[in-house]
CSV table of N, CA and C in Angstrom, one decimal:
chain,number,residue,atom,x,y,z
A,150,ARG,N,-143.1,134.4,-79.7
A,150,ARG,CA,-144.6,134.1,-79.5
A,150,ARG,C,-144.9,132.7,-80.0
A,151,LYS,N,-144.4,132.4,-81.2
A,151,LYS,CA,-144.6,131.1,-81.8
A,151,LYS,C,-144.1,130.0,-80.9
A,152,GLU,N,-142.9,130.3,-80.4
A,152,GLU,CA,-142.3,129.3,-79.5
A,152,GLU,C,-143.2,129.1,-78.2
A,153,ALA,N,-143.7,130.1,-77.7
A,153,ALA,CA,-144.6,130.0,-76.5
A,153,ALA,C,-145.8,129.2,-76.8
A,154,ILE,N,-146.4,129.5,-78.0
A,154,ILE,CA,-147.6,128.7,-78.4
A,154,ILE,C,-147.3,127.2,-78.6
A,155,ARG,N,-146.1,127.0,-79.2
A,155,ARG,CA,-145.7,125.6,-79.4
A,155,ARG,C,-145.5,124.9,-78.0
A,156,PHE,N,-144.9,125.6,-77.0
A,156,PHE,CA,-144.8,125.0,-75.7
A,156,PHE,C,-146.1,124.7,-75.1
A,157,PHE,N,-147.1,125.6,-75.3
A,157,PHE,CA,-148.4,125.4,-74.7
A,157,PHE,C,-149.0,124.2,-75.3
A,158,LYS,N,-149.0,124.1,-76.6
A,158,LYS,CA,-149.6,122.9,-77.3
A,158,LYS,C,-148.9,121.6,-76.9
A,159,ASN,N,-147.6,121.7,-76.9
A,159,ASN,CA,-146.8,120.5,-76.5
A,159,ASN,C,-147.1,120.1,-75.0
A,160,GLY,N,-147.2,121.1,-74.2
A,160,GLY,CA,-147.5,120.8,-72.8
A,160,GLY,C,-148.9,120.2,-72.6
A,161,ALA,N,-149.9,120.7,-73.3
A,161,ALA,CA,-151.3,120.2,-73.2
A,161,ALA,C,-151.4,118.8,-73.7
A,162,ASN,N,-150.6,118.4,-74.7
A,162,ASN,CA,-150.8,117.1,-75.4
A,162,ASN,C,-149.6,116.2,-75.2
A,163,SER,N,-148.9,116.4,-74.0
A,163,SER,CA,-147.6,115.7,-73.9
A,163,SER,C,-147.6,114.8,-72.6
A,164,ASN,N,-146.7,113.9,-72.7
A,164,ASN,CA,-146.5,113.0,-71.5
A,164,ASN,C,-145.2,113.5,-70.8
A,165,GLN,N,-144.7,114.7,-71.2
A,165,GLN,CA,-143.5,115.2,-70.6
A,165,GLN,C,-143.8,115.6,-69.2
A,166,SER,N,-142.8,115.5,-68.3
A,166,SER,CA,-143.0,115.9,-66.9
A,166,SER,C,-143.0,117.4,-66.9
A,167,VAL,N,-143.6,117.9,-65.8
A,167,VAL,CA,-143.6,119.4,-65.5
A,167,VAL,C,-142.2,119.9,-65.5
A,168,GLU,N,-141.3,119.1,-64.9
A,168,GLU,CA,-139.9,119.6,-64.9
A,168,GLU,C,-139.3,119.8,-66.3
A,169,GLN,N,-139.5,118.8,-67.2
A,169,GLN,CA,-139.0,119.0,-68.6
A,169,GLN,C,-139.6,120.2,-69.3
A,170,ILE,N,-140.9,120.4,-69.1
A,170,ILE,CA,-141.6,121.5,-69.7
A,170,ILE,C,-141.0,122.8,-69.2
A,171,MET,N,-140.9,122.9,-67.8
A,171,MET,CA,-140.4,124.1,-67.2
A,171,MET,C,-138.9,124.4,-67.6
A,172,ASN,N,-138.1,123.3,-67.7
A,172,ASN,CA,-136.7,123.5,-68.2
A,172,ASN,C,-136.7,124.0,-69.6
A,173,ASP,N,-137.5,123.5,-70.5
A,173,ASP,CA,-137.6,124.0,-71.8
A,173,ASP,C,-138.0,125.5,-71.8
A,174,PHE,N,-139.0,125.8,-71.0
A,174,PHE,CA,-139.5,127.2,-70.9
A,174,PHE,C,-138.3,128.1,-70.5
A,175,VAL,N,-137.6,127.7,-69.4
A,175,VAL,CA,-136.5,128.5,-68.9
A,175,VAL,C,-135.4,128.7,-70.0
A,176,ARG,N,-135.1,127.6,-70.7
A,176,ARG,CA,-134.1,127.7,-71.7
A,176,ARG,C,-134.5,128.7,-72.8
A,177,THR,N,-135.8,128.6,-73.2
A,177,THR,CA,-136.3,129.5,-74.2
A,177,THR,C,-136.3,131.0,-73.8
A,178,CYS,N,-136.6,131.2,-72.5
A,178,CYS,CA,-136.7,132.6,-72.0
A,178,CYS,C,-135.3,133.2,-72.1
A,179,GLY,N,-134.2,132.4,-71.9
A,179,GLY,CA,-132.9,132.9,-72.0
A,179,GLY,C,-132.7,134.0,-71.0
A,180,ARG,N,-132.2,135.1,-71.5
A,180,ARG,CA,-131.9,136.3,-70.6
A,180,ARG,C,-133.1,137.1,-70.3
A,181,TYR,N,-134.3,136.8,-70.9
A,181,TYR,CA,-135.5,137.6,-70.7
A,181,TYR,C,-136.2,137.2,-69.4
A,182,ASN,N,-135.7,137.6,-68.3
A,182,ASN,CA,-136.3,137.2,-67.0
A,182,ASN,C,-137.7,137.7,-66.8
A,183,ASN,N,-138.1,138.8,-67.5
A,183,ASN,CA,-139.4,139.3,-67.4
A,183,ASN,C,-140.5,138.3,-67.9
A,184,LEU,N,-140.1,137.4,-68.8
A,184,LEU,CA,-141.0,136.4,-69.3
A,184,LEU,C,-141.3,135.4,-68.1
A,185,LYS,N,-140.3,135.1,-67.3
A,185,LYS,CA,-140.5,134.2,-66.2
A,185,LYS,C,-141.4,134.8,-65.2
A,186,VAL,N,-141.2,136.1,-64.9
A,186,VAL,CA,-142.0,136.9,-64.0
A,186,VAL,C,-143.4,137.0,-64.5
A,187,GLN,N,-143.6,137.1,-65.8
A,187,GLN,CA,-144.9,137.2,-66.4
A,187,GLN,C,-145.7,135.9,-66.2
A,188,LEU,N,-145.0,134.8,-66.3
A,188,LEU,CA,-145.6,133.5,-66.1
A,188,LEU,C,-146.1,133.4,-64.6
A,189,LEU,N,-145.3,133.8,-63.7
A,189,LEU,CA,-145.7,133.8,-62.3
A,189,LEU,C,-146.8,134.8,-62.0
A,190,GLN,N,-146.8,135.9,-62.7
A,190,GLN,CA,-147.9,136.9,-62.5
A,190,GLN,C,-149.2,136.3,-63.0
A,191,CYS,N,-149.2,135.6,-64.1
A,191,CYS,CA,-150.4,135.0,-64.7
A,191,CYS,C,-150.9,133.9,-63.7
A,192,LEU,N,-150.0,133.1,-63.2
A,192,LEU,CA,-150.4,132.1,-62.2
A,192,LEU,C,-151.0,132.7,-60.9
A,193,LEU,N,-150.4,133.8,-60.5
A,193,LEU,CA,-150.9,134.5,-59.3
A,193,LEU,C,-152.3,135.1,-59.5
A,194,ILE,N,-152.5,135.7,-60.7
A,194,ILE,CA,-153.8,136.2,-61.0
A,194,ILE,C,-154.9,135.1,-60.9
A,195,LEU,N,-154.5,134.0,-61.4
A,195,LEU,CA,-155.5,132.8,-61.3
A,195,LEU,C,-155.7,132.4,-59.8
A,196,ALA,N,-154.6,132.3,-59.1
A,196,ALA,CA,-154.6,131.9,-57.7
A,196,ALA,C,-155.4,132.9,-56.8
A,197,LEU,N,-155.3,134.2,-57.2
A,197,LEU,CA,-156.0,135.2,-56.4
A,197,LEU,C,-157.4,135.6,-56.9
A,198,ALA,N,-157.9,134.8,-57.8
A,198,ALA,CA,-159.2,135.1,-58.4
A,198,ALA,C,-160.3,135.1,-57.4
A,199,ASP,N,-160.1,134.3,-56.3
A,199,ASP,CA,-161.1,134.3,-55.2
A,199,ASP,C,-160.7,135.1,-54.0
A,200,ASN,N,-159.7,136.0,-54.3
A,200,ASN,CA,-159.2,136.9,-53.2
A,200,ASN,C,-158.5,136.2,-52.1
A,201,ASP,N,-158.1,135.0,-52.3
A,201,ASP,CA,-157.5,134.2,-51.2
A,201,ASP,C,-156.4,133.3,-51.8
A,202,LEU,N,-155.2,133.3,-51.2
A,202,LEU,CA,-154.2,132.4,-51.7
A,202,LEU,C,-154.1,131.2,-50.8
A,203,HIS,N,-154.6,130.1,-51.3
A,203,HIS,CA,-154.7,128.9,-50.5
A,203,HIS,C,-153.3,128.2,-50.4
A,204,ALA,N,-153.1,127.3,-49.4
A,204,ALA,CA,-151.9,126.6,-49.2
A,204,ALA,C,-151.4,125.9,-50.4
A,205,LYS,N,-152.3,125.1,-51.0
A,205,LYS,CA,-151.9,124.3,-52.2
A,205,LYS,C,-151.5,125.2,-53.4
A,206,GLU,N,-152.2,126.4,-53.5
A,206,GLU,CA,-151.8,127.3,-54.6
A,206,GLU,C,-150.4,127.9,-54.3
A,207,ARG,N,-150.1,128.2,-53.0
A,207,ARG,CA,-148.8,128.7,-52.6
A,207,ARG,C,-147.7,127.7,-52.9
A,208,GLU,N,-148.0,126.4,-52.6
A,208,GLU,CA,-147.1,125.3,-52.8
A,208,GLU,C,-146.7,125.2,-54.3
A,209,ILE,N,-147.8,125.3,-55.2
A,209,ILE,CA,-147.5,125.2,-56.6
A,209,ILE,C,-146.7,126.4,-57.1
A,210,LEU,N,-147.0,127.6,-56.6
A,210,LEU,CA,-146.3,128.8,-57.0
A,210,LEU,C,-144.8,128.7,-56.5
A,211,ASN,N,-144.6,128.2,-55.3
A,211,ASN,CA,-143.2,127.9,-54.9
A,211,ASN,C,-142.5,127.0,-55.8
A,212,SER,N,-143.1,125.9,-56.2
A,212,SER,CA,-142.6,124.9,-57.1
A,212,SER,C,-142.2,125.6,-58.5
A,213,VAL,N,-143.1,126.3,-59.0
A,213,VAL,CA,-142.9,127.0,-60.3
A,213,VAL,C,-141.7,128.0,-60.2
A,214,ALA,N,-141.7,128.7,-59.1
A,214,ALA,CA,-140.7,129.7,-58.9
A,214,ALA,C,-139.3,129.0,-58.8
A,215,GLY,N,-139.3,127.8,-58.2
A,215,GLY,CA,-138.0,127.1,-58.1
A,215,GLY,C,-137.6,126.7,-59.5
A,216,TYR,N,-138.5,126.2,-60.3
A,216,TYR,CA,-138.1,125.9,-61.7
A,216,TYR,C,-137.6,127.1,-62.5
A,217,LEU,N,-138.2,128.2,-62.2
A,217,LEU,CA,-137.8,129.5,-62.9
A,217,LEU,C,-136.6,130.1,-62.3
A,218,ARG,N,-136.1,129.5,-61.2
A,218,ARG,CA,-134.9,130.1,-60.5
A,218,ARG,C,-135.2,131.5,-60.0
A,219,ILE,N,-136.4,131.6,-59.5
A,219,ILE,CA,-136.8,132.9,-58.8
A,219,ILE,C,-136.8,132.6,-57.3
A,220,SER,N,-136.1,133.5,-56.6
A,220,SER,CA,-135.9,133.2,-55.1
A,220,SER,C,-137.3,133.3,-54.4
A,221,SER,N,-137.3,132.7,-53.2
A,221,SER,CA,-138.5,132.7,-52.4
A,221,SER,C,-138.8,134.1,-52.0
A,222,PHE,N,-137.7,134.9,-51.7
A,222,PHE,CA,-137.9,136.3,-51.4
A,222,PHE,C,-138.6,137.1,-52.5
A,223,ASP,N,-138.1,136.9,-53.7
A,223,ASP,CA,-138.7,137.6,-54.8
A,223,ASP,C,-140.2,137.1,-55.1
A,224,LEU,N,-140.4,135.8,-54.9
A,224,LEU,CA,-141.8,135.3,-55.0
A,224,LEU,C,-142.7,136.0,-54.0
A,225,GLU,N,-142.3,136.0,-52.7
A,225,GLU,CA,-143.1,136.6,-51.6
A,225,GLU,C,-143.4,138.1,-51.9
A,226,ARG,N,-142.4,138.8,-52.4
A,226,ARG,CA,-142.6,140.2,-52.8
A,226,ARG,C,-143.6,140.3,-53.9
A,227,LEU,N,-143.5,139.4,-54.9
A,227,LEU,CA,-144.5,139.5,-56.0
A,227,LEU,C,-145.9,139.1,-55.5
A,228,ILE,N,-146.0,138.2,-54.6
A,228,ILE,CA,-147.3,137.8,-54.0
A,228,ILE,C,-147.9,139.0,-53.2
A,229,GLN,N,-147.0,139.7,-52.4
A,229,GLN,CA,-147.5,140.8,-51.7
A,229,GLN,C,-148.0,141.9,-52.6
A,230,MET,N,-147.2,142.2,-53.7
A,230,MET,CA,-147.6,143.2,-54.6
A,230,MET,C,-148.9,142.9,-55.4
A,231,MET,N,-149.0,141.7,-55.8
A,231,MET,CA,-150.2,141.3,-56.6
A,231,MET,C,-151.4,141.2,-55.7
A,232,SER,N,-151.3,140.8,-54.4
A,232,SER,CA,-152.4,140.8,-53.5
A,232,SER,C,-152.8,142.2,-53.2
A,233,ALA,N,-151.9,143.1,-53.0
A,233,ALA,CA,-152.2,144.5,-52.8
A,233,ALA,C,-152.9,145.1,-54.0
A,234,GLN,N,-152.5,144.7,-55.2
A,234,GLN,CA,-153.2,145.2,-56.4
A,234,GLN,C,-154.6,144.8,-56.4
A,235,THR,N,-154.9,143.5,-56.0
A,235,THR,CA,-156.2,143.0,-56.0
A,235,THR,C,-157.1,143.8,-55.0
A,236,ARG,N,-156.5,144.0,-53.8
A,236,ARG,CA,-157.3,144.7,-52.7
A,236,ARG,C,-157.5,146.2,-53.1
A,237,PHE,N,-156.4,146.8,-53.7
A,237,PHE,CA,-156.5,148.2,-54.1
A,237,PHE,C,-157.5,148.4,-55.1
A,238,ASN,N,-157.6,147.5,-56.1
A,238,ASN,CA,-158.6,147.6,-57.2
A,238,ASN,C,-160.0,147.5,-56.6
A,239,TYR,N,-160.2,146.5,-55.7
A,239,TYR,CA,-161.5,146.3,-55.0
A,239,TYR,C,-161.9,147.5,-54.2
A,240,ASN,N,-160.9,148.1,-53.4
A,240,ASN,CA,-161.3,149.2,-52.6
A,240,ASN,C,-161.5,150.5,-53.4
A,241,ASN,N,-160.8,150.6,-54.5
A,241,ASN,CA,-161.0,151.8,-55.4
A,241,ASN,C,-162.4,151.8,-56.0
A,242,ASN,N,-162.8,150.6,-56.4
A,242,ASN,CA,-164.2,150.4,-57.0
A,242,ASN,C,-165.3,150.8,-56.0
A,243,PHE,N,-165.1,150.6,-54.8
A,243,PHE,CA,-166.1,150.9,-53.8
A,243,PHE,C,-166.0,152.3,-53.1
A,244,ASN,N,-164.8,152.9,-53.2
A,244,ASN,CA,-164.6,154.1,-52.5
A,244,ASN,C,-164.3,155.3,-53.4
A,245,ARG,N,-164.8,155.3,-54.6
A,245,ARG,CA,-164.6,156.4,-55.6
A,245,ARG,C,-165.1,157.7,-55.1
A,246,ASP,N,-166.1,157.7,-54.2
A,246,ASP,CA,-166.7,159.0,-53.8
A,246,ASP,C,-165.9,159.6,-52.7
A,247,SER,N,-165.1,158.8,-52.0
A,247,SER,CA,-164.3,159.3,-50.9
A,247,SER,C,-163.2,160.2,-51.4
A,248,SER,N,-163.0,161.4,-50.7
A,248,SER,CA,-162.0,162.3,-51.2
A,248,SER,C,-160.6,162.0,-50.6
A,249,SER,N,-160.6,161.3,-49.5
A,249,SER,CA,-159.4,160.9,-48.8
A,249,SER,C,-159.2,159.4,-48.8
A,250,ALA,N,-158.0,159.0,-49.0
A,250,ALA,CA,-157.7,157.6,-49.0
A,250,ALA,C,-157.7,157.0,-47.6
A,251,SER,N,-158.2,155.8,-47.5
A,251,SER,CA,-158.2,155.1,-46.2
A,251,SER,C,-156.8,154.6,-45.9
A,252,GLU,N,-156.5,154.3,-44.7
A,252,GLU,CA,-155.2,153.8,-44.3
A,252,GLU,C,-154.9,152.5,-45.0
A,253,SER,N,-155.9,151.6,-45.2
A,253,SER,CA,-155.6,150.4,-45.9
A,253,SER,C,-155.3,150.6,-47.4
A,254,GLN,N,-156.0,151.6,-48.0
A,254,GLN,CA,-155.7,151.8,-49.4
A,254,GLN,C,-154.2,152.3,-49.5
A,255,LEU,N,-153.8,153.2,-48.6
A,255,LEU,CA,-152.5,153.7,-48.7
A,255,LEU,C,-151.4,152.6,-48.4
A,256,LYS,N,-151.7,151.7,-47.5
A,256,LYS,CA,-150.9,150.6,-47.2
A,256,LYS,C,-150.8,149.7,-48.5
A,257,ASP,N,-151.9,149.4,-49.1
A,257,ASP,CA,-151.9,148.7,-50.3
A,257,ASP,C,-151.1,149.4,-51.4
A,258,ALA,N,-151.2,150.7,-51.5
A,258,ALA,CA,-150.5,151.4,-52.5
A,258,ALA,C,-149.0,151.2,-52.4
A,259,TYR,N,-148.5,151.3,-51.1
A,259,TYR,CA,-147.1,151.1,-50.9
A,259,TYR,C,-146.7,149.6,-51.2
A,260,GLU,N,-147.5,148.7,-50.9
A,260,GLU,CA,-147.2,147.3,-51.2
A,260,GLU,C,-147.2,147.0,-52.7
A,261,ILE,N,-148.1,147.7,-53.5
A,261,ILE,CA,-148.1,147.5,-54.9
A,261,ILE,C,-146.8,147.9,-55.5
A,262,LEU,N,-146.2,149.0,-55.0
A,262,LEU,CA,-144.9,149.5,-55.4
A,262,LEU,C,-143.8,148.7,-54.8
A,263,GLY,N,-144.0,147.9,-53.8
A,263,GLY,CA,-142.9,147.3,-53.1
A,263,GLY,C,-142.1,148.3,-52.3
A,264,ALA,N,-142.8,149.3,-51.9
A,264,ALA,CA,-142.1,150.4,-51.1
A,264,ALA,C,-142.6,150.4,-49.7
A,265,SER,N,-141.9,151.2,-48.9
A,265,SER,CA,-142.2,151.4,-47.5
A,265,SER,C,-142.6,152.8,-47.2
A,266,GLU,N,-143.4,153.0,-46.2
A,266,GLU,CA,-143.8,154.4,-45.9
A,266,GLU,C,-142.6,155.2,-45.4
A,267,SER,N,-141.5,154.5,-44.9
A,267,SER,CA,-140.3,155.2,-44.5
A,267,SER,C,-139.4,155.6,-45.6
A,268,ASP,N,-139.7,155.1,-46.8
A,268,ASP,CA,-138.8,155.5,-48.0
A,268,ASP,C,-139.1,156.9,-48.3
A,269,ASN,N,-138.0,157.6,-48.7
A,269,ASN,CA,-138.2,159.0,-49.1
A,269,ASN,C,-138.8,159.1,-50.5
A,270,ASN,N,-139.2,160.3,-50.8
A,270,ASN,CA,-139.9,160.6,-52.1
A,270,ASN,C,-139.0,160.1,-53.3
A,271,LYS,N,-137.8,160.4,-53.2
A,271,LYS,CA,-136.9,160.1,-54.3
A,271,LYS,C,-136.8,158.5,-54.6
A,272,LYS,N,-136.7,157.8,-53.5
A,272,LYS,CA,-136.7,156.3,-53.5
A,272,LYS,C,-138.0,155.8,-54.1
A,273,ILE,N,-139.1,156.3,-53.7
A,273,ILE,CA,-140.4,155.9,-54.1
A,273,ILE,C,-140.6,156.2,-55.6
A,274,LYS,N,-140.1,157.3,-56.1
A,274,LYS,CA,-140.2,157.6,-57.5
A,274,LYS,C,-139.3,156.7,-58.3
A,275,GLN,N,-138.1,156.3,-57.8
A,275,GLN,CA,-137.2,155.4,-58.4
A,275,GLN,C,-137.9,154.0,-58.5
A,276,ILE,N,-138.5,153.5,-57.5
A,276,ILE,CA,-139.2,152.2,-57.5
A,276,ILE,C,-140.3,152.3,-58.5
A,277,TYR,N,-141.1,153.4,-58.5
A,277,TYR,CA,-142.2,153.5,-59.5
A,277,TYR,C,-141.7,153.4,-60.9
A,278,ARG,N,-140.7,154.2,-61.2
A,278,ARG,CA,-140.1,154.2,-62.6
A,278,ARG,C,-139.6,152.8,-63.0
A,279,LYS,N,-139.0,152.1,-62.1
A,279,LYS,CA,-138.5,150.7,-62.4
A,279,LYS,C,-139.7,149.8,-62.7
A,280,LEU,N,-140.8,149.9,-61.9
A,280,LEU,CA,-141.9,149.0,-62.1
A,280,LEU,C,-142.6,149.4,-63.5
A,281,ILE,N,-142.8,150.7,-63.7
A,281,ILE,CA,-143.4,151.1,-65.0
A,281,ILE,C,-142.6,150.6,-66.2
A,282,SER,N,-141.3,150.7,-66.1
A,282,SER,CA,-140.4,150.2,-67.1
A,282,SER,C,-140.5,148.7,-67.4
A,283,GLU,N,-140.6,148.0,-66.3
A,283,GLU,CA,-140.7,146.5,-66.4
A,283,GLU,C,-142.1,146.0,-66.9
A,284,ASN,N,-143.1,146.8,-66.6
A,284,ASN,CA,-144.5,146.4,-67.0
A,284,ASN,C,-145.1,147.1,-68.1
A,285,HIS,N,-144.4,148.1,-68.7
A,285,HIS,CA,-145.0,148.9,-69.7
A,285,HIS,C,-145.4,148.1,-71.0
A,286,PRO,N,-146.6,148.2,-71.4
A,286,PRO,CA,-147.1,147.4,-72.6
A,286,PRO,C,-146.3,147.6,-73.8
A,287,ASP,N,-145.8,148.8,-74.1
A,287,ASP,CA,-145.0,149.1,-75.3
A,287,ASP,C,-143.8,148.2,-75.3
A,288,LYS,N,-143.2,148.0,-74.2
A,288,LYS,CA,-142.0,147.2,-74.1
A,288,LYS,C,-142.3,145.7,-74.4
A,289,LEU,N,-143.4,145.3,-74.0
A,289,LEU,CA,-143.9,143.9,-74.2
A,289,LEU,C,-144.3,143.7,-75.7
A,290,ILE,N,-144.9,144.8,-76.3
A,290,ILE,CA,-145.2,144.7,-77.7
A,290,ILE,C,-143.9,144.5,-78.5
A,291,GLY,N,-142.9,145.3,-78.1
A,291,GLY,CA,-141.6,145.2,-78.8
A,291,GLY,C,-141.0,143.8,-78.7
A,292,GLN,N,-141.3,143.1,-77.7
A,292,GLN,CA,-140.8,141.7,-77.5
A,292,GLN,C,-141.7,140.7,-78.1
A,293,GLY,N,-142.7,141.1,-78.8
A,293,GLY,CA,-143.6,140.2,-79.5
A,293,GLY,C,-144.5,139.4,-78.6
A,294,MET,N,-144.9,139.9,-77.4
A,294,MET,CA,-145.8,139.3,-76.5
A,294,MET,C,-147.2,139.2,-77.0
A,295,PRO,N,-147.9,138.1,-76.7
A,295,PRO,CA,-149.3,138.0,-77.1
A,295,PRO,C,-150.2,139.1,-76.5
A,296,GLU,N,-151.3,139.4,-77.1
A,296,GLU,CA,-152.2,140.5,-76.7
A,296,GLU,C,-152.7,140.3,-75.3
A,297,ASN,N,-153.0,139.1,-74.9
A,297,ASN,CA,-153.5,138.9,-73.5
A,297,ASN,C,-152.5,139.3,-72.5
A,298,LEU,N,-151.2,139.0,-72.7
A,298,LEU,CA,-150.2,139.4,-71.8
A,298,LEU,C,-150.0,141.0,-71.8
A,299,ILE,N,-150.2,141.5,-73.0
A,299,ILE,CA,-150.1,143.0,-73.1
A,299,ILE,C,-151.3,143.7,-72.3
A,300,ALA,N,-152.5,143.1,-72.4
A,300,ALA,CA,-153.6,143.6,-71.7
A,300,ALA,C,-153.4,143.5,-70.2
A,301,MET,N,-152.8,142.4,-69.7
A,301,MET,CA,-152.5,142.2,-68.3
A,301,MET,C,-151.5,143.3,-67.9
A,302,ALA,N,-150.5,143.5,-68.7
A,302,ALA,CA,-149.5,144.5,-68.4
A,302,ALA,C,-150.0,145.9,-68.3
A,303,THR,N,-151.0,146.2,-69.2
A,303,THR,CA,-151.6,147.5,-69.2
A,303,THR,C,-152.4,147.7,-67.9
A,304,GLU,N,-153.1,146.7,-67.5
A,304,GLU,CA,-153.9,146.7,-66.3
A,304,GLU,C,-152.9,146.9,-65.1
A,305,ARG,N,-151.8,146.2,-65.1
A,305,ARG,CA,-150.9,146.3,-64.0
A,305,ARG,C,-150.3,147.7,-63.9
A,306,THR,N,-149.9,148.2,-65.1
A,306,THR,CA,-149.3,149.5,-65.2
A,306,THR,C,-150.3,150.6,-64.7
A,307,GLN,N,-151.6,150.4,-65.0
A,307,GLN,CA,-152.6,151.3,-64.4
A,307,GLN,C,-152.7,151.3,-62.9
A,308,LYS,N,-152.6,150.1,-62.4
A,308,LYS,CA,-152.6,149.9,-60.9
A,308,LYS,C,-151.4,150.5,-60.3
A,309,ILE,N,-150.3,150.3,-60.9
A,309,ILE,CA,-149.0,150.9,-60.4
A,309,ILE,C,-149.1,152.5,-60.4
A,310,GLN,N,-149.7,153.0,-61.5
A,310,GLN,CA,-149.8,154.4,-61.7
A,310,GLN,C,-150.8,155.0,-60.6
A,311,SER,N,-151.9,154.3,-60.4
A,311,SER,CA,-152.9,154.7,-59.4
A,311,SER,C,-152.3,154.7,-58.0
A,312,ALA,N,-151.5,153.7,-57.7
A,312,ALA,CA,-150.9,153.6,-56.4
A,312,ALA,C,-149.9,154.7,-56.2
A,313,TYR,N,-149.1,155.0,-57.2
A,313,TYR,CA,-148.1,156.0,-57.1
A,313,TYR,C,-148.8,157.4,-57.0
A,314,ASP,N,-149.9,157.6,-57.7
A,314,ASP,CA,-150.6,158.9,-57.6
A,314,ASP,C,-151.2,159.1,-56.2
A,315,LEU,N,-151.7,158.0,-55.6
A,315,LEU,CA,-152.3,158.1,-54.3
A,315,LEU,C,-151.2,158.4,-53.3
A,316,ILE,N,-150.0,157.8,-53.4
A,316,ILE,CA,-148.9,158.1,-52.5
A,316,ILE,C,-148.4,159.5,-52.7
A,317,LYS,N,-148.3,160.0,-53.9
A,317,LYS,CA,-147.9,161.4,-54.2
A,317,LYS,C,-148.9,162.3,-53.6
A,318,LYS,N,-150.2,162.1,-53.7
A,318,LYS,CA,-151.2,162.9,-53.2
A,318,LYS,C,-151.1,163.0,-51.6
A,319,HIS,N,-150.9,161.8,-51.0
A,319,HIS,CA,-150.8,161.7,-49.6
A,319,HIS,C,-149.6,162.4,-49.1
A,320,ARG,N,-148.5,162.3,-49.8
A,320,ARG,CA,-147.2,163.0,-49.3
A,320,ARG,C,-147.1,164.4,-49.8
A,321,ASP,N,-148.0,164.8,-50.7
A,321,ASP,CA,-148.0,166.1,-51.3
A,321,ASP,C,-146.7,166.4,-52.0
A,322,PHE,N,-146.3,165.5,-52.9
A,322,PHE,CA,-145.1,165.8,-53.8
A,322,PHE,C,-145.4,165.5,-55.2
């Protein structure tokens, strides 16, 4: 955590290039790939704040993903999942009274998990468990993550749980 704070302060007050800062960040992350994904998720939350991912924002995300050595496929999957979370959250806030999920809510639920409607129940449960494991706040607390990242992970975990619950209800499993 201290290292991350140091990087932030150095980056804010530095003449270092973005490339140097990103290389330092990647080196510090070491084998903790979830830290790299957390950075991309934070940037995606900012980019999706207006519910639209603009071309310039996508360009910046592609650049950051390149520095982080995250493939364009994985970035696209993350963008789809985070966009679906934003839509799912919006739709749930306005459709709480509805007893059945709309087709778009169900589609978003599958996208949040990174699953497909054609996946069987076992595969969906497997995907769900992996996402919960990767995003669980307790895991991040154990890694010494700052409270704001833990709060974001908590929110993400709740969206993953809601999406999974909706799919389970729809499939009756």
